[in-house]
Amino acid sequence: MKLLGILIGCAIAAGGASNDSVLIRGADIYPVSSEPVKAASILVLDGKISEIGLKVVAPKGVRVLDGKGLRVYPGMIDSGTNLGLSEIELIRETVDTGELGEFMPQLRALASVNPDSEHFAVVRIAGITSAMTFPAGAGNDEGGGGRGRPPQYISGQAALIHTFGRTWEEMAISGPAAMYVQFPALGPTGGRGGPVPENVAGLAGETGARTFTEMMRTYQQEMAKLTDFFEEARRYQKAKTASLAGFVRDLKYEAMLPVLEGKLPVAIAAATPRAIHDAIKFAEKENVKIVIVQPRELGSAAAELKAKNIPVILGRVLALPRGQDEPYDEAFTLPAEAYKAGIKFAFGTFENQFVRNLPYQAATAVAFGLPQDEALKAITINPAQIWGAGDRLGSIETDKLADLIVTTGDPLEIQTQVKHVFIRGQEIELSSKQTRLYDKYLNRQ
Amino acid sequence: MRKLVAALLLLSAWAIAENPRTLAIRNAKIVTVSGPVIGKGTVVVRNGLIEAVGENASIPDGAWVIDGEGMTVYPGLIDSMSTVGIPSLAPATPPAGRGGRGQTTTTPAPTPAPAATPATTAAPVTRAMGPEDRPATTSWVLAADEIDPSDRRIDSLRSAGFTTTVTFPARGIFGGQGSIIDLASVGHAGEMVVAPAVGQYLAVSRGGGIAGGFGAGFPNALMGYIAYIRQIYLDAGHYKLLKEAYAQSPRGMERPPYDRALEGVLDSKRILLPANRLVEMDRMLRFAAELQQPAILYGMREAYRPEAAPLLKKYGSPVLVSMHWTEAPRDPDPEAYRTMRSLENVDQGPAAPGLLQKAGIPFALYTDGLDQPKELQRAVKKAIDSGLARQDAIRALTLSPAEIYGVADRLGSIEAGKIANLVVTKGDLFDDHTQIQMIFVDGKQYKPAPEPPAGGGRGGAEEPGESQ
Amino acid sequence: MRKSWIVTLAALAPVYAQNIVIQNATIMTVTKGTLEGSLVIKDGKIAEVGEKVMMPLNATVIDAGGQYIIPGIIDCHSHIAVDGSVNEGSVAVSSMVNIKDVINPEDIAIYRALAGGVTAANILHGSANPIGGQTIVLKMRWGRDAQGMIFEGALPGIKFALGENPKRPGNPPGGRGATQTVPARYPATRMGVEDTIREALNQAKAYKAEWDDYAAKVARGEHPLPPRKDLKLEPLKEVLEGKRYVHAHCYREDEILMLLRVADDYGFKIRTLQHVLEGYKVAQEIAASGTGASTFSDWWAFKIEAYDAIPYNAALMQKKGIVVSLNSDDDELIRHLNTEAAKAMKYGGVSETDALAMVTINPAKQLGIDSRVGSIEAGKDADLVIYDKYPLSDYAKVLKVLIDGRVYFDRNNDVNGRPAKALEKQKLLDKEKQSQPKPTGGRGPVQ
């Protein structure tokens, strides 16, 4: 492991200025956007995919990587993480998600990403080359709400980043990729966790002290607040456009402008068909683009999602059913259900320590009905497109960024080893805190 | 002379009007419970006891006669697990907007603030370090010593036809022993007591708001409660051994320290354990067998399940079934998750008594916090509508609890020699439009409290004792 | 057709010993290699395994063509099937409590674990206490009562816990100053955790001496009064006598070493170290003590004591000769121990057999039940899992699970039964809705 790292390092050094150029020769290539090609080559020049073919010649000075017996896939993309923003969940000082405040669209996750978080090395050597990192909600924090604080409606801007870069600027793929909105939750389905255990709730299956009428009242109040904020943002937009006298720049409303212009999608967590319908209704009323995040159940909402071309980020496949009586494989079959309904979706792991298991989440979905190639798309081209980077990432095509993984086999199989990882054409040293500890103790007498 | 006679007559009339020591109800239908129904007969009461009952029972001279035409006489109802008589154990006022319905209770209604626990009123909370510290054990307490005749619930329950409760000091883990009390409005609590010590009340949770966590004392988890109880019984057995050895030959032996908690445990002839789910029934029955204590299970919400009756039959323990049927949540979120089990509970819960009856399991019903007459009538009616024969419903609230507590020689049916606890109705007991006309407790007559106005609130208690 | 007729006959005679033949499968025995063949089950035990087997009379035949059979998976660290809290956290030493008292056989987690191939699990007290409660091994016999779930003959255990969790109550939120609302519980540091354990063992030693003295007197024909039985010290006495296994939750290398030395001082062995995420750092010490290690495959960074956790932990420890198992400590992960085992192959190059062993024969050895379960060998309990594909892969699904030769999970039956169940539930939901008064405000979306 270490030796290989040294060799690569030498190779990279020897390559001189062009350490983001390489020819991968004679591998089985899985572009995702087209059929696999056996025993072919990929030429990467200056960080981009330059050529793919059966006979590709390396220009002078470009090193050659022998891909015989190996496969090449696009780098994997995780659509739900806190990477760079959270190091150790239980130590609050190391966690930068879940800021205070009700409406915080101006917060941007990107500039708070720590490029040296140990998590990045761990996930990139597993083949996850980019990820969406969220200002709240992914992981165990309750995003501003929870811990006795008032609810947070708008948590800030999530960013699509490479999992490698010297600075967060280098890691940034585009500007913000989504505005994360924590939609008001009607009742316990809004996400405080799973079903109440029987022996705690009592036999009437009570979910809490509040009647539906009370819940609706709170919900309507919260919705009113949210829509009011959007209304204020629109007024700001109008005033700005018209350059009204006395116009003062407001950072919060500034941050809302791309949302109102339809350039920045709103990511909304909606667990049930009812919540999804509500979110879609809201989006239509406010005339914004949305992405539905972590539905637990699609039901009647599936058709509407398909009809309105709204993409979905599925949460962890390896999850328990939402209710006592539900089929044990409820979460395993959800991706297949989304696929059959014609919904475009991507996977997110929603917990930093499990990001490296992204492909295995996808594999479980395959066992329970999702076609193999759809699973692969959901961790490559789909997230790239959903997050507005479909022209640059997610598949092996010329002119796209060279985010590539070279593997011993199907990346969805656990025993597959990732042999090489390229991000923006640069080969990543396959070393992390964990491999270093391994090396150290492997040789301890 | 005439003046004297008139004065004497007036005096005796007044005496009779206030508290006839001898009275008779005649021409009434009499449901004795212990025998066949008497279509038209007479019940004679003297000195608080039933003197005679029958088609042709003769009425003594001077008896106050009540015409029972069109009425039915039943034995007074017995609430087999209650806290009535101990006002501090009345359930807290339900939070606004929810009403008293739909709440599930596994213990008979005590959700008092921790102030009810003796330890916390006495001194700052000393955290228990293990079973050897026992702030939650007040096993020596007898409910009889805590009865307060001014408990407003007495009148309310009586107006629903209950003449007797088995009242428990339901607090802590070992609350103390329950006492059978007649719901008589008297000056002195002692006069109410029928049997002072009928069984030790045990709980395996503290109910209310003591959420677990590391700040509260031991025990905290269910398994902690079980270990706690187990240790006390071990200690009681050991204590008994030492006491007996010391009593036999004290010389040369260190004396065992006096421990009133263990005395209280040893004094109890049976224990009451909570069990609602089938799993809990199994657990508690096995536990009682391990402790070698005769047990009565209370709660029994899942007694409708087919596995329940065979399990109970195996152990032979009698059970107390809560009448506070699980209700569906009011105004629920349509998307709130309802488990199959909870749906079944609501749907089939009231069928439990009928099923237990068919399987021959000894059982009684108890009010479990319900105390409004209409609530109680409806609750029993629900069981009847779900398959419990009316006469079995009556028995489950009269002779069965008397038998379970070993006082069937005194209570529970209309037989000569038994205590004169009666309820007289126009219409069959538990039917929707039936009116309770009068209630007799220890031979003293009471009027039911007037119906509360629509929308709730409690009716004022009428002055008891005035006969018509 | 013939098969289903036989199945019906078998179903009608549950009392009779049921003979079952599972044929044409790839059988991964774990201890005796992998073969293409069949196995015979008689009286709940594996009677025969081989490429060709003797077909007994009246056998139910399960054709497992193209499928894989592995021994029933054993989870060495689980908290399923427990009523109430898994922690008696009020006191630092809660050895008097017993998981056995609070088994909940109706916990749906049991069925879901079955559906993930688990046939037995070590159900533990939580980690809130340096010395926690007594533990028990269960078989996932879904449908039986609490007693029926207990793995007969498995030695009882007790839970110890080191590191952050047991000292958390010593450091309540709001600090330890005058403003705290929740009283702190000793210990608050790792030093105090060691002290608490030593102190308890000390007391147990004295308690044991008392009882040994009593036993000696009785043996001499005397009639002394017995000492008081103390439920807290009884199980610790059993630990000292080697009659009760200690399963110790631990993370950091210093506390792992500490506990091994404490055990040495008191003359007993820790049976398993649980989680033991830094076990790789002190692997030789663990190996020397003969203690088993039961760990996660790849969890890390959720606490500071898990920051140095590496997915190669299992491989490194196994290389040093430690008996290593992979556990779940989670209601969801328990369903995927087959793929957790596969991760041992990925991280550190553990062989297929050794990886599978980590969720079968190794936990069986750790729990002292390996004479009964953990591999597919004649004479062992017929605890088996049938997969549709190669089991060490996320592409595989569990089709059937047998325990004691009886089918406890059948995916076909589960899937086919769903419409009827849903219908039955809908009936009750409708019935309940009809009996409700009309709600105000209406349901559903707002605006």
mmCIF file with all atom_site columns, C-alpha atoms in Angstrom, chain B residues 269-412:
data_model
loop_
_atom_site.group_PDB
_atom_site.id
_atom_site.type_symbol
_atom_site.label_atom_id
_atom_site.label_alt_id
_atom_site.label_comp_id
_atom_site.label_asym_id
_atom_site.label_entity_id
_atom_site.label_seq_id
_atom_site.pdbx_PDB_ins_code
_atom_site.Cartn_x
_atom_site.Cartn_y
_atom_site.Cartn_z
_atom_site.occupancy
_atom_site.B_iso_or_equiv
_atom_site.pdbx_formal_charge
_atom_site.auth_seq_id
_atom_site.auth_comp_id
_atom_site.auth_asym_id
_atom_site.auth_atom_id
_atom_site.pdbx_PDB_model_num
ATOM 1   C CA . LYS B 1 269 ? -50.900 -12.711 51.964 1.00 0.00 ? 269 LYS B CA 1
ATOM 2   C CA . ARG B 1 270 ? -50.893 -11.960 48.269 1.00 0.00 ? 270 ARG B CA 1
ATOM 3   C CA . ILE B 1 271 ? -49.430 -9.516  45.791 1.00 0.00 ? 271 ILE B CA 1
ATOM 4   C CA . LEU B 1 272 ? -50.903 -7.472  42.990 1.00 0.00 ? 272 LEU B CA 1
ATOM 5   C CA . LEU B 1 273 ? -48.819 -7.102  39.856 1.00 0.00 ? 273 LEU B CA 1
ATOM 6   C CA . PRO B 1 274 ? -49.458 -4.988  36.783 1.00 0.00 ? 274 PRO B CA 1
ATOM 7   C CA . ALA B 1 275 ? -49.771 -6.682  33.404 1.00 0.00 ? 275 ALA B CA 1
ATOM 8   C CA . ASN B 1 276 ? -51.373 -5.331  30.282 1.00 0.00 ? 276 ASN B CA 1
ATOM 9   C CA . ARG B 1 277 ? -49.628 -6.929  27.347 1.00 0.00 ? 277 ARG B CA 1
ATOM 10  C CA . LEU B 1 278 ? -49.544 -10.660 26.878 1.00 0.00 ? 278 LEU B CA 1
ATOM 11  C CA . VAL B 1 279 ? -45.789 -10.578 27.309 1.00 0.00 ? 279 VAL B CA 1
ATOM 12  C CA . GLU B 1 280 ? -46.238 -8.810  30.635 1.00 0.00 ? 280 GLU B CA 1
ATOM 13  C CA . MET B 1 281 ? -48.799 -11.361 31.798 1.00 0.00 ? 281 MET B CA 1
ATOM 14  C CA . ASP B 1 282 ? -46.382 -14.174 31.066 1.00 0.00 ? 282 ASP B CA 1
ATOM 15  C CA . ARG B 1 283 ? -43.566 -12.310 32.746 1.00 0.00 ? 283 ARG B CA 1
ATOM 16  C CA . MET B 1 284 ? -45.473 -11.426 35.898 1.00 0.00 ? 284 MET B CA 1
ATOM 17  C CA . LEU B 1 285 ? -46.996 -14.852 36.338 1.00 0.00 ? 285 LEU B CA 1
ATOM 18  C CA . ARG B 1 286 ? -43.604 -16.462 36.129 1.00 0.00 ? 286 ARG B CA 1
ATOM 19  C CA . PHE B 1 287 ? -42.191 -13.850 38.459 1.00 0.00 ? 287 PHE B CA 1
ATOM 20  C CA . ALA B 1 288 ? -44.910 -14.408 41.069 1.00 0.00 ? 288 ALA B CA 1
ATOM 21  C CA . ALA B 1 289 ? -44.287 -18.138 40.853 1.00 0.00 ? 289 ALA B CA 1
ATOM 22  C CA . GLU B 1 290 ? -40.593 -17.529 41.393 1.00 0.00 ? 290 GLU B CA 1
ATOM 23  C CA . LEU B 1 291 ? -41.338 -15.353 44.424 1.00 0.00 ? 291 LEU B CA 1
ATOM 24  C CA . GLN B 1 292 ? -43.754 -18.013 45.641 1.00 0.00 ? 292 GLN B CA 1
ATOM 25  C CA . GLN B 1 293 ? -46.439 -15.429 46.195 1.00 0.00 ? 293 GLN B CA 1
ATOM 26  C CA . PRO B 1 294 ? -50.111 -15.842 45.329 1.00 0.00 ? 294 PRO B CA 1
ATOM 27  C CA . ALA B 1 295 ? -50.717 -13.118 42.808 1.00 0.00 ? 295 ALA B CA 1
ATOM 28  C CA . ILE B 1 296 ? -53.490 -11.172 41.204 1.00 0.00 ? 296 ILE B CA 1
ATOM 29  C CA . LEU B 1 297 ? -52.683 -9.474  37.915 1.00 0.00 ? 297 LEU B CA 1
ATOM 30  C CA . TYR B 1 298 ? -54.265 -6.112  37.201 1.00 0.00 ? 298 TYR B CA 1
ATOM 31  C CA . GLY B 1 299 ? -54.673 -4.217  33.942 1.00 0.00 ? 299 GLY B CA 1
ATOM 32  C CA . MET B 1 300 ? -55.114 -7.047  31.459 1.00 0.00 ? 300 MET B CA 1
ATOM 33  C CA . ARG B 1 301 ? -55.639 -4.973  28.341 1.00 0.00 ? 301 ARG B CA 1
ATOM 34  C CA . GLU B 1 302 ? -54.550 -7.789  26.056 1.00 0.00 ? 302 GLU B CA 1
ATOM 35  C CA . ALA B 1 303 ? -56.689 -10.400 27.758 1.00 0.00 ? 303 ALA B CA 1
ATOM 36  C CA . TYR B 1 304 ? -58.745 -10.606 24.568 1.00 0.00 ? 304 TYR B CA 1
ATOM 37  C CA . ARG B 1 305 ? -55.908 -12.333 22.755 1.00 0.00 ? 305 ARG B CA 1
ATOM 38  C CA . PRO B 1 306 ? -56.406 -16.068 22.232 1.00 0.00 ? 306 PRO B CA 1
ATOM 39  C CA . GLU B 1 307 ? -53.170 -16.911 24.038 1.00 0.00 ? 307 GLU B CA 1
ATOM 40  C CA . ALA B 1 308 ? -54.219 -15.109 27.210 1.00 0.00 ? 308 ALA B CA 1
ATOM 41  C CA . ALA B 1 309 ? -56.817 -17.473 28.645 1.00 0.00 ? 309 ALA B CA 1
ATOM 42  C CA . PRO B 1 310 ? -54.720 -20.667 28.334 1.00 0.00 ? 310 PRO B CA 1
ATOM 43  C CA . LEU B 1 311 ? -51.787 -18.860 29.940 1.00 0.00 ? 311 LEU B CA 1
ATOM 44  C CA . LEU B 1 312 ? -53.901 -17.666 32.856 1.00 0.00 ? 312 LEU B CA 1
ATOM 45  C CA . LYS B 1 313 ? -55.434 -21.065 33.251 1.00 0.00 ? 313 LYS B CA 1
ATOM 46  C CA . LYS B 1 314 ? -52.009 -22.636 33.553 1.00 0.00 ? 314 LYS B CA 1
ATOM 47  C CA . TYR B 1 315 ? -51.186 -20.493 36.572 1.00 0.00 ? 315 TYR B CA 1
ATOM 48  C CA . GLY B 1 316 ? -54.669 -20.258 38.071 1.00 0.00 ? 316 GLY B CA 1
ATOM 49  C CA . SER B 1 317 ? -54.209 -16.648 39.130 1.00 0.00 ? 317 SER B CA 1
ATOM 50  C CA . PRO B 1 318 ? -57.289 -14.466 39.223 1.00 0.00 ? 318 PRO B CA 1
ATOM 51  C CA . VAL B 1 319 ? -57.116 -11.220 37.278 1.00 0.00 ? 319 VAL B CA 1
ATOM 52  C CA . LEU B 1 320 ? -58.529 -7.723  37.467 1.00 0.00 ? 320 LEU B CA 1
ATOM 53  C CA . VAL B 1 321 ? -59.568 -6.342  34.095 1.00 0.00 ? 321 VAL B CA 1
ATOM 54  C CA . SER B 1 322 ? -59.522 -2.586  33.605 1.00 0.00 ? 322 SER B CA 1
ATOM 55  C CA . MET B 1 323 ? -62.829 -1.143  32.426 1.00 0.00 ? 323 MET B CA 1
ATOM 56  C CA . HIS B 1 324 ? -61.038 1.859   31.043 1.00 0.00 ? 324 HIS B CA 1
ATOM 57  C CA . TRP B 1 325 ? -61.070 0.470   27.529 1.00 0.00 ? 325 TRP B CA 1
ATOM 58  C CA . THR B 1 326 ? -58.433 1.729   25.163 1.00 0.00 ? 326 THR B CA 1
ATOM 59  C CA . GLU B 1 327 ? -60.017 4.267   22.910 1.00 0.00 ? 327 GLU B CA 1
ATOM 60  C CA . ALA B 1 328 ? -58.942 5.444   19.526 1.00 0.00 ? 328 ALA B CA 1
ATOM 61  C CA . PRO B 1 329 ? -57.104 8.738   19.664 1.00 0.00 ? 329 PRO B CA 1
ATOM 62  C CA . ARG B 1 330 ? -59.397 11.743  19.252 1.00 0.00 ? 330 ARG B CA 1
ATOM 63  C CA . ASP B 1 331 ? -58.836 14.001  16.291 1.00 0.00 ? 331 ASP B CA 1
ATOM 64  C CA . PRO B 1 332 ? -55.729 12.146  15.234 1.00 0.00 ? 332 PRO B CA 1
ATOM 65  C CA . ASP B 1 333 ? -53.372 13.052  12.482 1.00 0.00 ? 333 ASP B CA 1
ATOM 66  C CA . PRO B 1 334 ? -54.717 10.917  9.606  1.00 0.00 ? 334 PRO B CA 1
ATOM 67  C CA . GLU B 1 335 ? -51.148 9.934   8.853  1.00 0.00 ? 335 GLU B CA 1
ATOM 68  C CA . ALA B 1 336 ? -50.234 9.066   12.413 1.00 0.00 ? 336 ALA B CA 1
ATOM 69  C CA . TYR B 1 337 ? -49.090 5.490   12.438 1.00 0.00 ? 337 TYR B CA 1
ATOM 70  C CA . ARG B 1 338 ? -51.456 3.035   14.054 1.00 0.00 ? 338 ARG B CA 1
ATOM 71  C CA . THR B 1 339 ? -50.082 -0.390  14.686 1.00 0.00 ? 339 THR B CA 1
ATOM 72  C CA . MET B 1 340 ? -52.223 -3.453  14.117 1.00 0.00 ? 340 MET B CA 1
ATOM 73  C CA . ARG B 1 341 ? -51.855 -4.279  17.769 1.00 0.00 ? 341 ARG B CA 1
ATOM 74  C CA . SER B 1 342 ? -53.219 -0.944  18.917 1.00 0.00 ? 342 SER B CA 1
ATOM 75  C CA . LEU B 1 343 ? -56.099 -1.180  16.450 1.00 0.00 ? 343 LEU B CA 1
ATOM 76  C CA . GLU B 1 344 ? -56.965 -4.616  17.770 1.00 0.00 ? 344 GLU B CA 1
ATOM 77  C CA . ASN B 1 345 ? -56.749 -3.302  21.264 1.00 0.00 ? 345 ASN B CA 1
ATOM 78  C CA . VAL B 1 346 ? -59.344 -0.666  20.605 1.00 0.00 ? 346 VAL B CA 1
ATOM 79  C CA . ASP B 1 347 ? -61.527 -3.044  18.626 1.00 0.00 ? 347 ASP B CA 1
ATOM 80  C CA . GLN B 1 348 ? -61.374 -6.138  20.788 1.00 0.00 ? 348 GLN B CA 1
ATOM 81  C CA . GLY B 1 349 ? -60.375 -4.906  24.215 1.00 0.00 ? 349 GLY B CA 1
ATOM 82  C CA . PRO B 1 350 ? -63.933 -4.939  25.607 1.00 0.00 ? 350 PRO B CA 1
ATOM 83  C CA . ALA B 1 351 ? -64.341 -8.540  24.462 1.00 0.00 ? 351 ALA B CA 1
ATOM 84  C CA . ALA B 1 352 ? -61.813 -9.679  27.059 1.00 0.00 ? 352 ALA B CA 1
ATOM 85  C CA . PRO B 1 353 ? -64.210 -10.210 29.976 1.00 0.00 ? 353 PRO B CA 1
ATOM 86  C CA . GLY B 1 354 ? -66.541 -12.350 27.887 1.00 0.00 ? 354 GLY B CA 1
ATOM 87  C CA . LEU B 1 355 ? -63.643 -14.475 26.714 1.00 0.00 ? 355 LEU B CA 1
ATOM 88  C CA . LEU B 1 356 ? -62.264 -14.901 30.210 1.00 0.00 ? 356 LEU B CA 1
ATOM 89  C CA . GLN B 1 357 ? -65.687 -15.863 31.405 1.00 0.00 ? 357 GLN B CA 1
ATOM 90  C CA . LYS B 1 358 ? -66.016 -18.558 28.753 1.00 0.00 ? 358 LYS B CA 1
ATOM 91  C CA . ALA B 1 359 ? -62.590 -19.912 29.612 1.00 0.00 ? 359 ALA B CA 1
ATOM 92  C CA . GLY B 1 360 ? -63.464 -20.105 33.287 1.00 0.00 ? 360 GLY B CA 1
ATOM 93  C CA . ILE B 1 361 ? -60.762 -17.688 34.437 1.00 0.00 ? 361 ILE B CA 1
ATOM 94  C CA . PRO B 1 362 ? -61.663 -15.981 37.739 1.00 0.00 ? 362 PRO B CA 1
ATOM 95  C CA . PHE B 1 363 ? -61.758 -12.248 37.050 1.00 0.00 ? 363 PHE B CA 1
ATOM 96  C CA . ALA B 1 364 ? -63.228 -8.993  38.230 1.00 0.00 ? 364 ALA B CA 1
ATOM 97  C CA . LEU B 1 365 ? -63.622 -5.627  36.565 1.00 0.00 ? 365 LEU B CA 1
ATOM 98  C CA . TYR B 1 366 ? -62.217 -2.431  38.034 1.00 0.00 ? 366 TYR B CA 1
ATOM 99  C CA . THR B 1 367 ? -62.759 1.225   37.271 1.00 0.00 ? 367 THR B CA 1
ATOM 100 C CA . ASP B 1 368 ? -59.142 2.204   36.620 1.00 0.00 ? 368 ASP B CA 1
ATOM 101 C CA . GLY B 1 369 ? -59.663 5.923   37.052 1.00 0.00 ? 369 GLY B CA 1
ATOM 102 C CA . LEU B 1 370 ? -63.157 6.180   35.629 1.00 0.00 ? 370 LEU B CA 1
ATOM 103 C CA . ASP B 1 371 ? -65.488 7.653   38.208 1.00 0.00 ? 371 ASP B CA 1
ATOM 104 C CA . GLN B 1 372 ? -68.365 9.352   36.428 1.00 0.00 ? 372 GLN B CA 1
ATOM 105 C CA . PRO B 1 373 ? -71.527 7.218   36.511 1.00 0.00 ? 373 PRO B CA 1
ATOM 106 C CA . LYS B 1 374 ? -72.179 7.629   32.806 1.00 0.00 ? 374 LYS B CA 1
ATOM 107 C CA . GLU B 1 375 ? -68.599 6.648   31.961 1.00 0.00 ? 375 GLU B CA 1
ATOM 108 C CA . LEU B 1 376 ? -68.845 3.586   34.140 1.00 0.00 ? 376 LEU B CA 1
ATOM 109 C CA . GLN B 1 377 ? -72.193 2.483   32.790 1.00 0.00 ? 377 GLN B CA 1
ATOM 110 C CA . ARG B 1 378 ? -70.941 2.837   29.250 1.00 0.00 ? 378 ARG B CA 1
ATOM 111 C CA . ALA B 1 379 ? -67.777 0.953   29.999 1.00 0.00 ? 379 ALA B CA 1
ATOM 112 C CA . VAL B 1 380 ? -69.636 -2.060  31.360 1.00 0.00 ? 380 VAL B CA 1
ATOM 113 C CA . LYS B 1 381 ? -72.171 -1.855  28.572 1.00 0.00 ? 381 LYS B CA 1
ATOM 114 C CA . LYS B 1 382 ? -69.330 -2.082  26.089 1.00 0.00 ? 382 LYS B CA 1
ATOM 115 C CA . ALA B 1 383 ? -68.197 -5.341  27.617 1.00 0.00 ? 383 ALA B CA 1
ATOM 116 C CA . ILE B 1 384 ? -71.741 -6.661  27.534 1.00 0.00 ? 384 ILE B CA 1
ATOM 117 C CA . ASP B 1 385 ? -72.140 -5.642  23.917 1.00 0.00 ? 385 ASP B CA 1
ATOM 118 C CA . SER B 1 386 ? -68.883 -7.427  23.156 1.00 0.00 ? 386 SER B CA 1
ATOM 119 C CA . GLY B 1 387 ? -69.972 -10.763 24.533 1.00 0.00 ? 387 GLY B CA 1
ATOM 120 C CA . LEU B 1 388 ? -70.077 -10.688 28.322 1.00 0.00 ? 388 LEU B CA 1
ATOM 121 C CA . ALA B 1 389 ? -73.455 -11.933 29.538 1.00 0.00 ? 389 ALA B CA 1
ATOM 122 C CA . ARG B 1 390 ? -75.198 -9.367  31.696 1.00 0.00 ? 390 ARG B CA 1
ATOM 123 C CA . GLN B 1 391 ? -75.334 -11.605 34.745 1.00 0.00 ? 391 GLN B CA 1
ATOM 124 C CA . ASP B 1 392 ? -71.610 -12.258 34.337 1.00 0.00 ? 392 ASP B CA 1
ATOM 125 C CA . ALA B 1 393 ? -70.966 -8.537  34.158 1.00 0.00 ? 393 ALA B CA 1
ATOM 126 C CA . ILE B 1 394 ? -72.815 -8.113  37.397 1.00 0.00 ? 394 ILE B CA 1
ATOM 127 C CA . ARG B 1 395 ? -70.927 -10.977 38.960 1.00 0.00 ? 395 ARG B CA 1
ATOM 128 C CA . ALA B 1 396 ? -67.631 -9.501  37.796 1.00 0.00 ? 396 ALA B CA 1
ATOM 129 C CA . LEU B 1 397 ? -68.437 -6.439  39.849 1.00 0.00 ? 397 LEU B CA 1
ATOM 130 C CA . THR B 1 398 ? -69.892 -8.198  42.872 1.00 0.00 ? 398 THR B CA 1
ATOM 131 C CA . LEU B 1 399 ? -69.344 -11.793 43.907 1.00 0.00 ? 399 LEU B CA 1
ATOM 132 C CA . SER B 1 400 ? -66.201 -12.380 41.839 1.00 0.00 ? 400 SER B CA 1
ATOM 133 C CA . PRO B 1 401 ? -64.125 -9.645  43.438 1.00 0.00 ? 401 PRO B CA 1
ATOM 134 C CA . ALA B 1 402 ? -65.438 -10.749 46.838 1.00 0.00 ? 402 ALA B CA 1
ATOM 135 C CA . GLU B 1 403 ? -64.235 -14.267 46.111 1.00 0.00 ? 403 GLU B CA 1
ATOM 136 C CA . ILE B 1 404 ? -60.912 -13.106 44.744 1.00 0.00 ? 404 ILE B CA 1
ATOM 137 C CA . TYR B 1 405 ? -60.210 -11.191 47.944 1.00 0.00 ? 405 TYR B CA 1
ATOM 138 C CA . GLY B 1 406 ? -61.560 -13.869 50.222 1.00 0.00 ? 406 GLY B CA 1
ATOM 139 C CA . VAL B 1 407 ? -64.518 -11.902 51.589 1.00 0.00 ? 407 VAL B CA 1
ATOM 140 C CA . ALA B 1 408 ? -67.289 -13.729 49.823 1.00 0.00 ? 408 ALA B CA 1
ATOM 141 C CA . ASP B 1 409 ? -68.672 -14.692 53.202 1.00 0.00 ? 409 ASP B CA 1
ATOM 142 C CA . ARG B 1 410 ? -69.485 -11.046 53.795 1.00 0.00 ? 410 ARG B CA 1
ATOM 143 C CA . LEU B 1 411 ? -69.938 -9.305  50.479 1.00 0.00 ? 411 LEU B CA 1
ATOM 144 C CA . GLY B 1 412 ? -70.849 -9.669  46.885 1.00 0.00 ? 412 GLY B CA 1
#
